[in-house]
Tab-separated table of C-alpha atoms in Angstrom:
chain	number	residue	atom	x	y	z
A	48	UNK	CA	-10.336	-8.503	-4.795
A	49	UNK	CA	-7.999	-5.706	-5.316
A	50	UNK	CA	-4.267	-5.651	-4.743
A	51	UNK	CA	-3.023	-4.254	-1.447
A	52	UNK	CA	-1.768	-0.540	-1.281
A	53	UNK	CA	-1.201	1.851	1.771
A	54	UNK	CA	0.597	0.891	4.615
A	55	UNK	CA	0.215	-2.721	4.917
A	56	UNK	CA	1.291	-4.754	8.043
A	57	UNK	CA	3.148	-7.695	8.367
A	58	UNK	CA	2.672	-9.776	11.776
A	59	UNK	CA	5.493	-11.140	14.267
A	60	UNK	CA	3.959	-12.076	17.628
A	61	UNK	CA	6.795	-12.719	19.184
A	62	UNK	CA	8.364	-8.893	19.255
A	63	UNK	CA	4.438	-7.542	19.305
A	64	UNK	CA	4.746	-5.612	22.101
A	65	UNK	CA	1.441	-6.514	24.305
A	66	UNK	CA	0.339	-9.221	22.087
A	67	UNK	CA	-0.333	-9.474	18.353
A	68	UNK	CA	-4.320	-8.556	18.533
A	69	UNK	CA	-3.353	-5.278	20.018
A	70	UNK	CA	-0.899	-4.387	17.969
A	71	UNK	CA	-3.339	-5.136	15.055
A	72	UNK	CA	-6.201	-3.325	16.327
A	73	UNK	CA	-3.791	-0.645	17.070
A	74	UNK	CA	-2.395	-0.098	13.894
A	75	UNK	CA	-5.902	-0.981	12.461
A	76	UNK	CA	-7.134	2.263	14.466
A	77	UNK	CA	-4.184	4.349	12.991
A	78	UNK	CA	-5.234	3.563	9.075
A	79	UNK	CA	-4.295	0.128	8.480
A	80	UNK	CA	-6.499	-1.779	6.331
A	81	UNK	CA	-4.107	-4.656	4.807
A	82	UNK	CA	-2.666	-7.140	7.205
A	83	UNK	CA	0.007	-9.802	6.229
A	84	UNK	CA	-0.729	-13.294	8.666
A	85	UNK	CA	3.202	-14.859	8.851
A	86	UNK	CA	3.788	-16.826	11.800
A	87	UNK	CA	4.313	-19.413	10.137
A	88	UNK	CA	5.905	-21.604	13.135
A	89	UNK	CA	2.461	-22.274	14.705
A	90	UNK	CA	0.692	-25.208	13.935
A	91	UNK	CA	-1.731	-24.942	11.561
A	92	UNK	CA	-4.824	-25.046	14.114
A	93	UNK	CA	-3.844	-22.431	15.957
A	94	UNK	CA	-2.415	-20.224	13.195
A	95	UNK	CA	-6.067	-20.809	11.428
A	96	UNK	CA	-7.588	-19.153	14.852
A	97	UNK	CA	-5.194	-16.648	14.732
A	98	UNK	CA	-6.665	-15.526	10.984
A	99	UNK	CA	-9.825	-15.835	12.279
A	100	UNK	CA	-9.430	-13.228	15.050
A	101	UNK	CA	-7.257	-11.007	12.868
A	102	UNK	CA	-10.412	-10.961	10.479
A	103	UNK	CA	-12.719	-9.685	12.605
A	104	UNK	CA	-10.244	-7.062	13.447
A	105	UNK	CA	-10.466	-5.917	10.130
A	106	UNK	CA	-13.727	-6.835	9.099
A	107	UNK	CA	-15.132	-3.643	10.721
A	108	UNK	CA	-13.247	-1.204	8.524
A	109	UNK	CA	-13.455	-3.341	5.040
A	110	UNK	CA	-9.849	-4.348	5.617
A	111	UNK	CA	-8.333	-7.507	4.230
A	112	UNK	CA	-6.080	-10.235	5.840
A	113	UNK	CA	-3.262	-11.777	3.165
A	114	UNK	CA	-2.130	-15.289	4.674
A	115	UNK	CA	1.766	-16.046	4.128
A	116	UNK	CA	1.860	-19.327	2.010
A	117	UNK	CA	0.136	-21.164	-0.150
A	118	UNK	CA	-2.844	-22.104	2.942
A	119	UNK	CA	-5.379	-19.283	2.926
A	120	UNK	CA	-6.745	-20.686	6.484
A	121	UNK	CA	-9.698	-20.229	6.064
A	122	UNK	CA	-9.915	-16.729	3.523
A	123	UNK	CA	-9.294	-16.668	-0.651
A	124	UNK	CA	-5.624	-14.248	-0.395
A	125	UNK	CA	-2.141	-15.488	0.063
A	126	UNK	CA	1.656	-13.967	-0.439
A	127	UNK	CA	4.202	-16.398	-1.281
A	128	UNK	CA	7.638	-16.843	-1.270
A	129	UNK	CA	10.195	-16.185	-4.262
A	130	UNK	CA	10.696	-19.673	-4.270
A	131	UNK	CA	7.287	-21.157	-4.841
A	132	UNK	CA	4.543	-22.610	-5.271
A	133	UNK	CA	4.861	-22.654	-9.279
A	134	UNK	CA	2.141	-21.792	-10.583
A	135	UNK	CA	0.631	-19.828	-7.886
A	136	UNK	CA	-2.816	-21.839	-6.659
A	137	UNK	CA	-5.708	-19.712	-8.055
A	138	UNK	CA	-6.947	-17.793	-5.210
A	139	UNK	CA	-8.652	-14.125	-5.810
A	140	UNK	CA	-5.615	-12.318	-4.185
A	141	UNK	CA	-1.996	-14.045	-4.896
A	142	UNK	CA	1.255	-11.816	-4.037
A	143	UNK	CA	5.097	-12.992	-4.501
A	144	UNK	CA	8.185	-11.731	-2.548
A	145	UNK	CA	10.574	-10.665	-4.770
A	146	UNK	CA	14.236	-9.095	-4.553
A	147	UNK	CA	15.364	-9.064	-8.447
A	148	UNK	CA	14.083	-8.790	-12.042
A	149	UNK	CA	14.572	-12.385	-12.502
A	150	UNK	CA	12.167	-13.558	-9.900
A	151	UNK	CA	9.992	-10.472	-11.393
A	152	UNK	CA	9.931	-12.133	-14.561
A	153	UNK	CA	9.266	-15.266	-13.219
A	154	UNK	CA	5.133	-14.080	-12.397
A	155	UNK	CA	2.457	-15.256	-14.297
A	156	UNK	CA	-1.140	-15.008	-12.638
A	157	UNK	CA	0.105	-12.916	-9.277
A	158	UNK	CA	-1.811	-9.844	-8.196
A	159	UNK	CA	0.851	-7.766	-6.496
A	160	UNK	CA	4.888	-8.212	-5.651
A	161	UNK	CA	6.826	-7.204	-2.485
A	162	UNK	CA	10.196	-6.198	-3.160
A	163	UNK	CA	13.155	-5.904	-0.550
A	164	UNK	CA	14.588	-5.081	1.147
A	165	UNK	CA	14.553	-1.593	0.128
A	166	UNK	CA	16.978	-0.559	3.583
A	167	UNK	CA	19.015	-2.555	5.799
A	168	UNK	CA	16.466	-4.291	8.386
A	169	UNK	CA	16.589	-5.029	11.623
A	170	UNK	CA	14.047	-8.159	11.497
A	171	UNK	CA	16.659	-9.844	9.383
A	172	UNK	CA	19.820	-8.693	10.036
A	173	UNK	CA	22.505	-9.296	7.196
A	174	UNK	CA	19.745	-9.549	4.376
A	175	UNK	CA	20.160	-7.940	1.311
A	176	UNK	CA	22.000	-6.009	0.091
A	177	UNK	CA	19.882	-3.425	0.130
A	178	UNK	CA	18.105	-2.155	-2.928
A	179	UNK	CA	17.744	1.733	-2.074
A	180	UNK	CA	14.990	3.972	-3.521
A	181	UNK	CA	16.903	3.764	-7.180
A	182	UNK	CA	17.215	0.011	-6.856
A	183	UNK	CA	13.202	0.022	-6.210
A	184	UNK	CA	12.648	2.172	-8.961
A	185	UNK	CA	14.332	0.585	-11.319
A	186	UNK	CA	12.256	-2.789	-10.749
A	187	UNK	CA	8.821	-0.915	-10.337
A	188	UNK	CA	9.739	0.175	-14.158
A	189	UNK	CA	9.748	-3.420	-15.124
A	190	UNK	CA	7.326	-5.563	-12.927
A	191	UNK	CA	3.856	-6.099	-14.686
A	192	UNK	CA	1.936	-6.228	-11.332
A	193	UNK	CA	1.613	-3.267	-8.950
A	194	UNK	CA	4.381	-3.656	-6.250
A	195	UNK	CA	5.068	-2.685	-2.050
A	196	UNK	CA	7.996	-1.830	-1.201
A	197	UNK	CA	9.331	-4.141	2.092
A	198	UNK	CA	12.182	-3.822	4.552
A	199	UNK	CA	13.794	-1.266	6.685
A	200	UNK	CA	10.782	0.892	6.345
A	201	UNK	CA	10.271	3.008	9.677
A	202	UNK	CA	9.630	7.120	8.761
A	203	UNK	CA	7.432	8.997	7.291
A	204	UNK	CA	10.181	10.178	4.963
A	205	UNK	CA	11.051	6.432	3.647
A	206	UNK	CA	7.225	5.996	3.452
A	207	UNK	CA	7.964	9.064	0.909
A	208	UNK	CA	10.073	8.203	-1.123
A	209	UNK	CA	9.255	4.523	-2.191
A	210	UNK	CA	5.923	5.950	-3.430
A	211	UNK	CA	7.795	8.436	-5.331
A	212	UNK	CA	9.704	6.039	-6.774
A	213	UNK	CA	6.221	3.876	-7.799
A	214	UNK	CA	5.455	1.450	-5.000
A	215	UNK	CA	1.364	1.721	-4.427
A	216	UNK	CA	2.608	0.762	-1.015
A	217	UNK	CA	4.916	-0.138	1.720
A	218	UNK	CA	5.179	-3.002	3.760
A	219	UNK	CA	6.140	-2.295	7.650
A	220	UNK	CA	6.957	-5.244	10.198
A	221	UNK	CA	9.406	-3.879	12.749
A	222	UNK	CA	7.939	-0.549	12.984
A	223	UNK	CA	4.599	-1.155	14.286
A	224	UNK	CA	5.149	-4.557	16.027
A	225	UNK	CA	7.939	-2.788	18.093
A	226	UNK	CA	6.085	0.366	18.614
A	227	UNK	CA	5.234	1.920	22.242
A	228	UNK	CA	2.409	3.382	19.956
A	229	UNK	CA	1.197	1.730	16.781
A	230	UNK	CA	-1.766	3.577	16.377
A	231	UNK	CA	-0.018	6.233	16.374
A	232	UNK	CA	3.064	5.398	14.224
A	233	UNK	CA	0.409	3.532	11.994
A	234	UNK	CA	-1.406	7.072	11.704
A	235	UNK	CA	1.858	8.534	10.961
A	236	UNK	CA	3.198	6.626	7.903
A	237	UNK	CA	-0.365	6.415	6.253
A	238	UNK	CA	-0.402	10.173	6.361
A	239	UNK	CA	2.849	9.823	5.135
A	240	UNK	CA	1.972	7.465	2.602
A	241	UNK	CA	-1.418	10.167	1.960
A	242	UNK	CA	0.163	12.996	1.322
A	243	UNK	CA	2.430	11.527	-1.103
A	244	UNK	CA	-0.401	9.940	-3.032
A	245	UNK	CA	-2.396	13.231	-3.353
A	246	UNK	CA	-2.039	15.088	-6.561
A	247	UNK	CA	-1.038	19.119	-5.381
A	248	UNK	CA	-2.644	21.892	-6.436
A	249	UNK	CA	-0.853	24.279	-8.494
A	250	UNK	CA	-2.256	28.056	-8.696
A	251	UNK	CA	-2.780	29.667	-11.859
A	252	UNK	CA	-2.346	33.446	-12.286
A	253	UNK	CA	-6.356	33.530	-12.499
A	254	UNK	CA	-6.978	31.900	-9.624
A	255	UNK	CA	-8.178	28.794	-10.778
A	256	UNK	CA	-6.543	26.063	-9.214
A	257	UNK	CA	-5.285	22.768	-11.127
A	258	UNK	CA	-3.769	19.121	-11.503
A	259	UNK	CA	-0.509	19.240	-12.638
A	260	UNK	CA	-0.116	17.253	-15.752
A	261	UNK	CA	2.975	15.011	-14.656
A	262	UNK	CA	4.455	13.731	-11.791
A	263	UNK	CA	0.884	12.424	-10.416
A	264	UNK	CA	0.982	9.482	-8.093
A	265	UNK	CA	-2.529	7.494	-7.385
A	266	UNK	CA	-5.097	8.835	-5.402
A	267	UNK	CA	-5.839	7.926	-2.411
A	268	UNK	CA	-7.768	4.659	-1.335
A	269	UNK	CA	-10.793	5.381	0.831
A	270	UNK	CA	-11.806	3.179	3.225
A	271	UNK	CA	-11.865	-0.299	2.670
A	272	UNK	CA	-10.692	0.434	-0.961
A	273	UNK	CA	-6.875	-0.149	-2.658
A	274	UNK	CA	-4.905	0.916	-5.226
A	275	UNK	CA	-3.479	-1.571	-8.141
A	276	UNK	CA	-2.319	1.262	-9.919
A	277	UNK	CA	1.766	0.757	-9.970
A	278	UNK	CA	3.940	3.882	-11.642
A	279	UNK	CA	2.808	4.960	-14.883
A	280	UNK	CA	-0.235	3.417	-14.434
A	281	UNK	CA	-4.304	4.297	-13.111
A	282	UNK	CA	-3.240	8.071	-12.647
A	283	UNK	CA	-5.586	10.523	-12.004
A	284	UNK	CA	-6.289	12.812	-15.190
A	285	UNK	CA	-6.615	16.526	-14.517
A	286	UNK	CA	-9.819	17.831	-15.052
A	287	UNK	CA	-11.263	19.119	-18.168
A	288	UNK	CA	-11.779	23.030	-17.581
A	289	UNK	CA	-14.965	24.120	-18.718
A	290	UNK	CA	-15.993	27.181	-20.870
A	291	UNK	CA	-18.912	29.158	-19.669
A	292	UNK	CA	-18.564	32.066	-21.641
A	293	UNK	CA	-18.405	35.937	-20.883
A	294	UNK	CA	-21.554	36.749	-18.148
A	295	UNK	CA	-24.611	37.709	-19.677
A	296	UNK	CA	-25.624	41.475	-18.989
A	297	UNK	CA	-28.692	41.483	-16.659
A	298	UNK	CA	-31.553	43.904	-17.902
A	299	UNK	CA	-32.581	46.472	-15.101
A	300	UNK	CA	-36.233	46.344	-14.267
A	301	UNK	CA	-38.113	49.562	-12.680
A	302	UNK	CA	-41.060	49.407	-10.594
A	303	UNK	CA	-43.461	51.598	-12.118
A	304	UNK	CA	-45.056	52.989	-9.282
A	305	UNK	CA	-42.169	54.912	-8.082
């Protein structure tokens, strides 16, 4: 099981507007193939049925549902908290929240790291302070696992810019559980996120178009499929140009009858 990448969601029923399912399915529509199970307030029966109906929500587009805490209910991935489990339990998908290089440095067997919050946010008020795109890039450089970037994360633009600064990902709550539209504001920060995965095309003065050298991000995931690369790391290489040669003069063949 790969680490998540994209734009992965993280669940609130309780500001979903029209329910959580919809929202899901909604954003699900719009691109969405990771899906982060909090709600951790429920008891556990009823959280364990919500998992199960999130699941087959995602099960018909390969997606994957990561369960807040050390409980899977039910699956084999979980995202924990900075401040434990230690060690993680040995499931095939383990992520950490983390908000400094100290609790970084603290990972051992982990798959995959959130780090916030990158902007102020408005589903926790107060929490930070913020890191900012340099403060992101500066622990992408040293984290060992590929990380998301979480908190305050609402535009296309943001979506941008954390990739640019390394994150194989971003982590959105607010902006889809709030969202008149989610499919469609989940279709708009995976383009987002897209675009600023795809390697551009420079053109040469022959006409022959190609990678640039530096600068590349990972490409992007196709369905059902995630990235683990994190900055520096499982970058396209351009392609190898190959020689043909000069063309070959073609000898001119005359019907003899005319």
């Amino acid at each position: 099981m790969t680490a998540p990448s994209g734009v992965v969601v993280l669940t609130d029923r309780l500001v979903a507007r029209g329910g959580l399912d919809r929202v899901v399915a909604a954003a699900v529509a719009g691109g969405v193939r990771w899906v982060v199970l909090r709600e951790k307030d429920l008891p556990r029966a009823e959280r364990a049925a919500l998992a199960t109906d999130l699941r087959a929500i995602l099960a018909d587009v390969g997606g994957t549902l990561v369960v807040a805490g050390p409980d899977p209910l039910g699956g084999d991935a979980v995202h924990l908290p900075a401040a434990g489990p230690y060690p993680p339990p040995p499931h095939q998908l383990v992520g950490r929240s983390c908000h400094n290089e100290i609790e970084l440095t603290r990972l051992t067997t982990e798959h995959y790291a959130t780090i916030s919050p990158i902007w102020p946010t408005k589903t926790k008020p107060g929490y930070g302070p913020p890191l900012d795109v340099a403060g992101l890039r500066n622990l992408v450089e040293v984290s060992n696992v590929p990380v998301l970037a979480l908190g305050g994360i609402e535009t296309p633009e943001q979506v941008t810019a954390c990739v640019e600064a390394g994150a194989v990902g971003v982590a959105v709550l607010g902006a889809l559980m709030r969202a008149k539209d989610p499919a469609e504001t989940a279709a708009t920060l995976t383009s987002a996120y897209a675009k600023a995965v795809t390697p551009k095309l420079t053109q040469t003065r022959h006409g022959v178009s190609q990678v640039p050298t530096s600068g590349l991000r990972p490409t992007v995931p196709t369905q059902g499929s995630s990235l683990t690369a994190r900055s520096g790391h499982g970058r396209p290489q351009p392609p190898t140009a190959t020689n043909h040669g000069p063309p070959q003069p073609q000898t001119a063949t005359r019907d003899s009858g005319k």
